[in-house]
Amino acid sequence: MTISTAERERELVATVHALRLAFRASLDSVFALDTDGRFIMVNETLCRFLHVTEEQLIGKPYDRSARSTDAQRIREAVATALAGESCRYRTSGTRLNGDDFVAEVTLMPLRLDGDDVVALIGTAVDLTHSRAADLEARRSEDLLRLAGRIARFGGVSVDAATRAIDLSEGARRILGLGDHEPNLCEAAWALHPEEERSRISAMLERCMTEGTPFEVESVMLTTSGERLMIRTIGEAET
């Protein structure tokens, strides 16, 4: 299946949105960078840590708060992650309010369905007041594994008026559905075990009629019979 550049960009945008939803309430600082090393997603914890707003970070260089003595180390870490290898390093810098900080940063490459690296996902653990926070830094690995699972991402849209379902190419690849599936709605629902259908349907209906967002984990079967655990994050568009 040939994937267009536009489709890949749409899937990247959808993936970053999913990461933002998944990690916005995380106690850890989580962020995403584009391949030029600029912020494309930050959560509230990182903003509080650096004493900045999201608007002050998005689109800005990743190393803007670091000390000049750390610049080479940061460039090497970003290059390593862009080459496809996760890495961890410690850095120090100055917050916008003038306070110094020490943090342990982990970077992980983000691929869409096995393609080249399209972005980087990172976590930052505050070590400023406690060098004993190494155990907390290890916990960031769990967050990155979750982010990696989210990165196997497909977009699904449902028309509230007609209930017609549209799947992105990423979703079709994951589920094994063809480009020209004649009965896409029926085919997609058929991949849910019967016990899951009513639960998902009720959440989807509330989202479309009342605007109630939802996040749910459910089992799906691909057309080849592979059993997948799917996390679905739904929001109404107005």
Short mmCIF file of C-alpha atoms in Angstrom, two decimals:
data_model
loop_
_atom_site.label_atom_id
_atom_site.label_comp_id
_atom_site.label_asym_id
_atom_site.label_seq_id
_atom_site.Cartn_x
_atom_site.Cartn_y
_atom_site.Cartn_z
CA MET A 1 0.00 0.00 0.00
CA THR A 2 1.44 3.39 -1.02
CA ILE A 3 1.21 6.05 1.69
CA SER A 4 1.08 9.65 0.51
CA THR A 5 3.07 12.41 2.17
CA ALA A 6 -0.17 14.20 3.02
CA GLU A 7 -1.60 11.07 4.65
CA ARG A 8 1.58 10.55 6.67
CA GLU A 9 1.43 14.16 7.86
CA ARG A 10 -2.22 13.73 8.87
CA GLU A 11 -1.36 10.60 10.83
CA LEU A 12 1.50 12.40 12.56
CA VAL A 13 -0.83 15.24 13.56
CA ALA A 14 -3.38 12.72 14.84
CA THR A 15 -0.68 10.85 16.76
CA VAL A 16 0.60 14.03 18.42
CA HIS A 17 -2.98 14.88 19.37
CA ALA A 18 -3.42 11.43 20.92
CA LEU A 19 -0.19 11.86 22.90
CA ARG A 20 -1.38 15.24 24.14
CA LEU A 21 -4.63 13.72 25.37
CA ALA A 22 -2.90 10.72 26.94
CA PHE A 23 -0.25 12.67 28.82
CA ARG A 24 -1.84 16.03 29.59
CA ALA A 25 -2.50 15.00 33.22
CA SER A 26 0.73 13.03 33.67
CA LEU A 27 2.89 13.87 36.67
CA ASP A 28 5.92 13.51 34.41
CA SER A 29 7.05 16.09 31.88
CA VAL A 30 6.28 14.69 28.41
CA PHE A 31 6.95 16.32 25.06
CA ALA A 32 7.37 15.63 21.34
CA LEU A 33 9.85 17.13 18.87
CA ASP A 34 9.82 17.34 15.11
CA THR A 35 12.83 16.20 13.10
CA ASP A 36 14.29 19.71 13.32
CA GLY A 37 14.37 19.50 17.12
CA ARG A 38 11.46 21.87 17.72
CA PHE A 39 8.61 21.31 20.16
CA ILE A 40 5.38 20.08 18.57
CA MET A 41 3.71 18.83 21.78
CA VAL A 42 4.23 19.58 25.48
CA ASN A 43 2.14 18.67 28.50
CA GLU A 44 1.19 20.88 31.43
CA THR A 45 3.80 19.32 33.73
CA LEU A 46 6.67 20.36 31.46
CA CYS A 47 5.26 23.88 31.21
CA ARG A 48 5.11 24.15 35.00
CA PHE A 49 8.62 22.73 35.29
CA LEU A 50 10.07 25.36 32.94
CA HIS A 51 7.71 28.15 34.11
CA VAL A 52 6.43 28.77 30.58
CA THR A 53 3.18 28.47 28.67
CA GLU A 54 2.55 25.96 25.89
CA GLU A 55 2.53 28.82 23.39
CA GLN A 56 6.03 29.84 24.50
CA LEU A 57 7.39 26.35 23.70
CA ILE A 58 5.57 25.11 20.58
CA GLY A 59 7.71 25.67 17.52
CA LYS A 60 10.74 26.67 19.58
CA PRO A 61 14.12 24.86 19.60
CA TYR A 62 14.35 22.03 22.09
CA ASP A 63 17.63 23.26 23.63
CA ARG A 64 16.49 26.84 24.24
CA SER A 65 16.59 26.50 28.06
CA ALA A 66 19.79 24.45 28.33
CA ARG A 67 23.21 25.77 29.25
CA SER A 68 25.62 26.38 26.40
CA THR A 69 27.96 23.77 27.90
CA ASP A 70 25.23 21.14 27.31
CA ALA A 71 24.50 22.15 23.72
CA GLN A 72 26.75 19.54 22.10
CA ARG A 73 25.43 16.76 24.33
CA ILE A 74 21.85 17.69 23.43
CA ARG A 75 22.60 17.79 19.69
CA GLU A 76 24.20 14.35 19.93
CA ALA A 77 21.22 12.95 21.84
CA VAL A 78 18.74 14.30 19.29
CA ALA A 79 20.86 12.90 16.44
CA THR A 80 20.96 9.50 18.14
CA ALA A 81 17.18 9.41 18.57
CA LEU A 82 16.60 10.56 14.98
CA ALA A 83 18.83 7.69 13.88
CA GLY A 84 16.36 5.33 15.54
CA GLU A 85 17.91 4.65 18.96
CA SER A 86 16.47 5.71 22.33
CA CYS A 87 18.84 7.58 24.61
CA ARG A 88 19.03 9.20 28.04
CA TYR A 89 21.17 12.05 29.35
CA ARG A 90 21.32 14.63 32.12
CA THR A 91 21.25 18.34 31.47
CA SER A 92 21.04 21.61 33.35
CA GLY A 93 19.57 24.95 32.42
CA THR A 94 17.68 28.03 33.51
CA ARG A 95 13.93 28.42 33.73
CA LEU A 96 12.18 31.50 32.39
CA ASN A 97 11.91 32.85 35.96
CA GLY A 98 15.68 32.63 36.38
CA ASP A 99 15.81 29.49 38.55
CA ASP A 100 18.33 26.80 37.65
CA PHE A 101 17.29 23.20 37.07
CA VAL A 102 18.79 19.74 36.60
CA ALA A 103 16.84 17.12 34.66
CA GLU A 104 17.26 13.64 33.27
CA VAL A 105 15.86 13.48 29.74
CA THR A 106 14.91 10.39 27.76
CA LEU A 107 14.30 10.57 24.00
CA MET A 108 12.63 7.89 21.89
CA PRO A 109 12.14 7.80 18.11
CA LEU A 110 8.55 7.82 16.86
CA ARG A 111 7.74 5.87 13.71
CA LEU A 112 4.40 5.53 11.99
CA ASP A 113 3.79 1.88 11.18
CA GLY A 114 7.50 1.06 10.85
CA ASP A 115 8.44 3.95 8.58
CA ASP A 116 11.38 6.32 9.05
CA VAL A 117 11.56 8.36 12.24
CA VAL A 118 9.02 11.20 11.92
CA ALA A 119 9.28 12.72 15.40
CA LEU A 120 10.77 12.20 18.86
CA ILE A 121 8.96 11.57 22.13
CA GLY A 122 10.66 12.60 25.36
CA THR A 123 10.28 12.73 29.11
CA ALA A 124 12.10 14.98 31.56
CA VAL A 125 12.50 14.10 35.24
CA ASP A 126 13.32 16.94 37.65
CA LEU A 127 16.50 16.15 39.59
CA THR A 128 17.02 19.69 40.86
CA HIS A 129 16.22 19.02 44.50
CA SER A 130 16.85 15.30 44.75
CA ARG A 131 19.63 13.33 43.12
CA ALA A 132 17.89 10.29 44.57
CA ALA A 133 15.21 10.75 41.90
CA ASP A 134 16.87 8.12 39.69
CA LEU A 135 14.07 5.68 40.45
CA GLU A 136 11.60 8.26 39.21
CA ALA A 137 13.60 8.56 36.02
CA ARG A 138 13.31 4.82 35.45
CA ARG A 139 9.52 5.20 35.60
CA SER A 140 9.67 7.41 32.52
CA GLU A 141 10.49 4.29 30.50
CA ASP A 142 6.97 3.02 31.12
CA LEU A 143 5.58 6.27 29.74
CA LEU A 144 7.67 5.94 26.61
CA ARG A 145 6.53 2.38 26.06
CA LEU A 146 2.94 3.59 26.27
CA ALA A 147 3.75 6.39 23.82
CA GLY A 148 5.22 3.82 21.45
CA ARG A 149 2.01 1.82 21.56
CA ILE A 150 -0.03 4.95 20.90
CA ALA A 151 2.22 5.62 17.94
CA ARG A 152 0.71 2.57 16.25
CA PHE A 153 -2.15 4.88 15.60
CA GLY A 154 -5.04 5.11 13.20
CA GLY A 155 -7.64 7.81 12.83
CA VAL A 156 -11.36 7.10 12.79
CA SER A 157 -14.09 9.65 12.11
CA VAL A 158 -17.84 9.14 12.40
CA ASP A 159 -20.41 11.44 10.79
CA ALA A 160 -22.93 12.29 13.51
CA ALA A 161 -25.77 12.72 11.01
CA THR A 162 -25.29 9.63 8.86
CA ARG A 163 -23.20 7.46 11.25
CA ALA A 164 -20.86 6.80 8.33
CA ILE A 165 -17.38 5.67 9.38
CA ASP A 166 -14.14 6.76 7.74
CA LEU A 167 -10.78 5.17 8.61
CA SER A 168 -7.34 6.59 7.90
CA GLU A 169 -4.83 4.48 6.00
CA GLY A 170 -3.06 3.80 9.29
CA ALA A 171 -6.23 2.39 10.85
CA ARG A 172 -6.89 0.26 7.78
CA ARG A 173 -3.36 -1.15 7.88
CA ILE A 174 -3.62 -2.01 11.58
CA LEU A 175 -6.98 -3.74 11.14
CA GLY A 176 -6.20 -5.33 7.78
CA LEU A 177 -9.01 -3.59 5.89
CA GLY A 178 -8.60 -2.80 2.20
CA ASP A 179 -8.72 0.60 0.54
CA HIS A 180 -12.07 -0.07 -1.09
CA GLU A 181 -13.95 -2.06 1.55
CA PRO A 182 -17.56 -2.09 0.25
CA ASN A 183 -19.23 -2.07 3.68
CA LEU A 184 -16.70 -0.28 5.85
CA CYS A 185 -19.05 0.42 8.77
CA GLU A 186 -20.15 -3.20 9.04
CA ALA A 187 -16.61 -4.47 8.53
CA ALA A 188 -15.21 -2.24 11.26
CA TRP A 189 -17.87 -3.18 13.81
CA ALA A 190 -17.48 -6.87 12.95
CA LEU A 191 -13.90 -6.72 14.25
CA HIS A 192 -15.19 -5.94 17.76
CA PRO A 193 -16.22 -8.99 19.83
CA GLU A 194 -19.95 -8.89 20.53
CA GLU A 195 -19.44 -8.13 24.23
CA GLU A 196 -17.48 -4.98 23.34
CA ARG A 197 -19.82 -3.54 20.72
CA SER A 198 -22.58 -2.25 23.01
CA ARG A 199 -20.07 -0.63 25.38
CA ILE A 200 -18.22 1.20 22.60
CA SER A 201 -21.45 2.09 20.82
CA ALA A 202 -22.90 3.72 23.96
CA MET A 203 -19.77 5.86 24.50
CA LEU A 204 -19.71 6.85 20.84
CA GLU A 205 -23.38 7.80 20.91
CA ARG A 206 -22.91 10.03 24.00
CA CYS A 207 -19.93 11.67 22.34
CA MET A 208 -21.92 12.48 19.18
CA THR A 209 -25.15 13.57 20.88
CA GLU A 210 -23.86 15.21 24.08
CA GLY A 211 -20.27 16.03 23.21
CA THR A 212 -18.97 13.79 26.01
CA PRO A 213 -15.33 12.80 25.35
CA PHE A 214 -14.24 9.26 26.13
CA GLU A 215 -11.17 7.11 26.49
CA VAL A 216 -11.52 3.35 26.58
CA GLU A 217 -9.49 0.19 26.08
CA SER A 218 -11.13 -2.64 24.18
CA VAL A 219 -10.30 -5.82 22.30
CA MET A 220 -10.41 -5.95 18.51
CA LEU A 221 -9.59 -8.66 16.03
CA THR A 222 -7.84 -7.91 12.75
CA THR A 223 -9.10 -9.50 9.55
CA SER A 224 -6.26 -12.03 9.91
CA GLY A 225 -7.45 -12.98 13.41
CA GLU A 226 -4.76 -11.14 15.41
CA ARG A 227 -6.10 -10.06 18.80
CA LEU A 228 -5.30 -6.41 19.59
CA MET A 229 -5.83 -4.28 22.68
CA ILE A 230 -6.96 -0.91 21.35
CA ARG A 231 -7.05 2.37 23.26
CA THR A 232 -9.67 4.67 21.74
CA ILE A 233 -9.73 8.39 22.52
CA GLY A 234 -12.81 10.18 21.23
CA GLU A 235 -13.77 13.85 21.07
CA ALA A 236 -16.63 15.61 19.29
CA GLU A 237 -15.79 18.16 16.61
CA THR A 238 -18.09 21.16 16.35
#
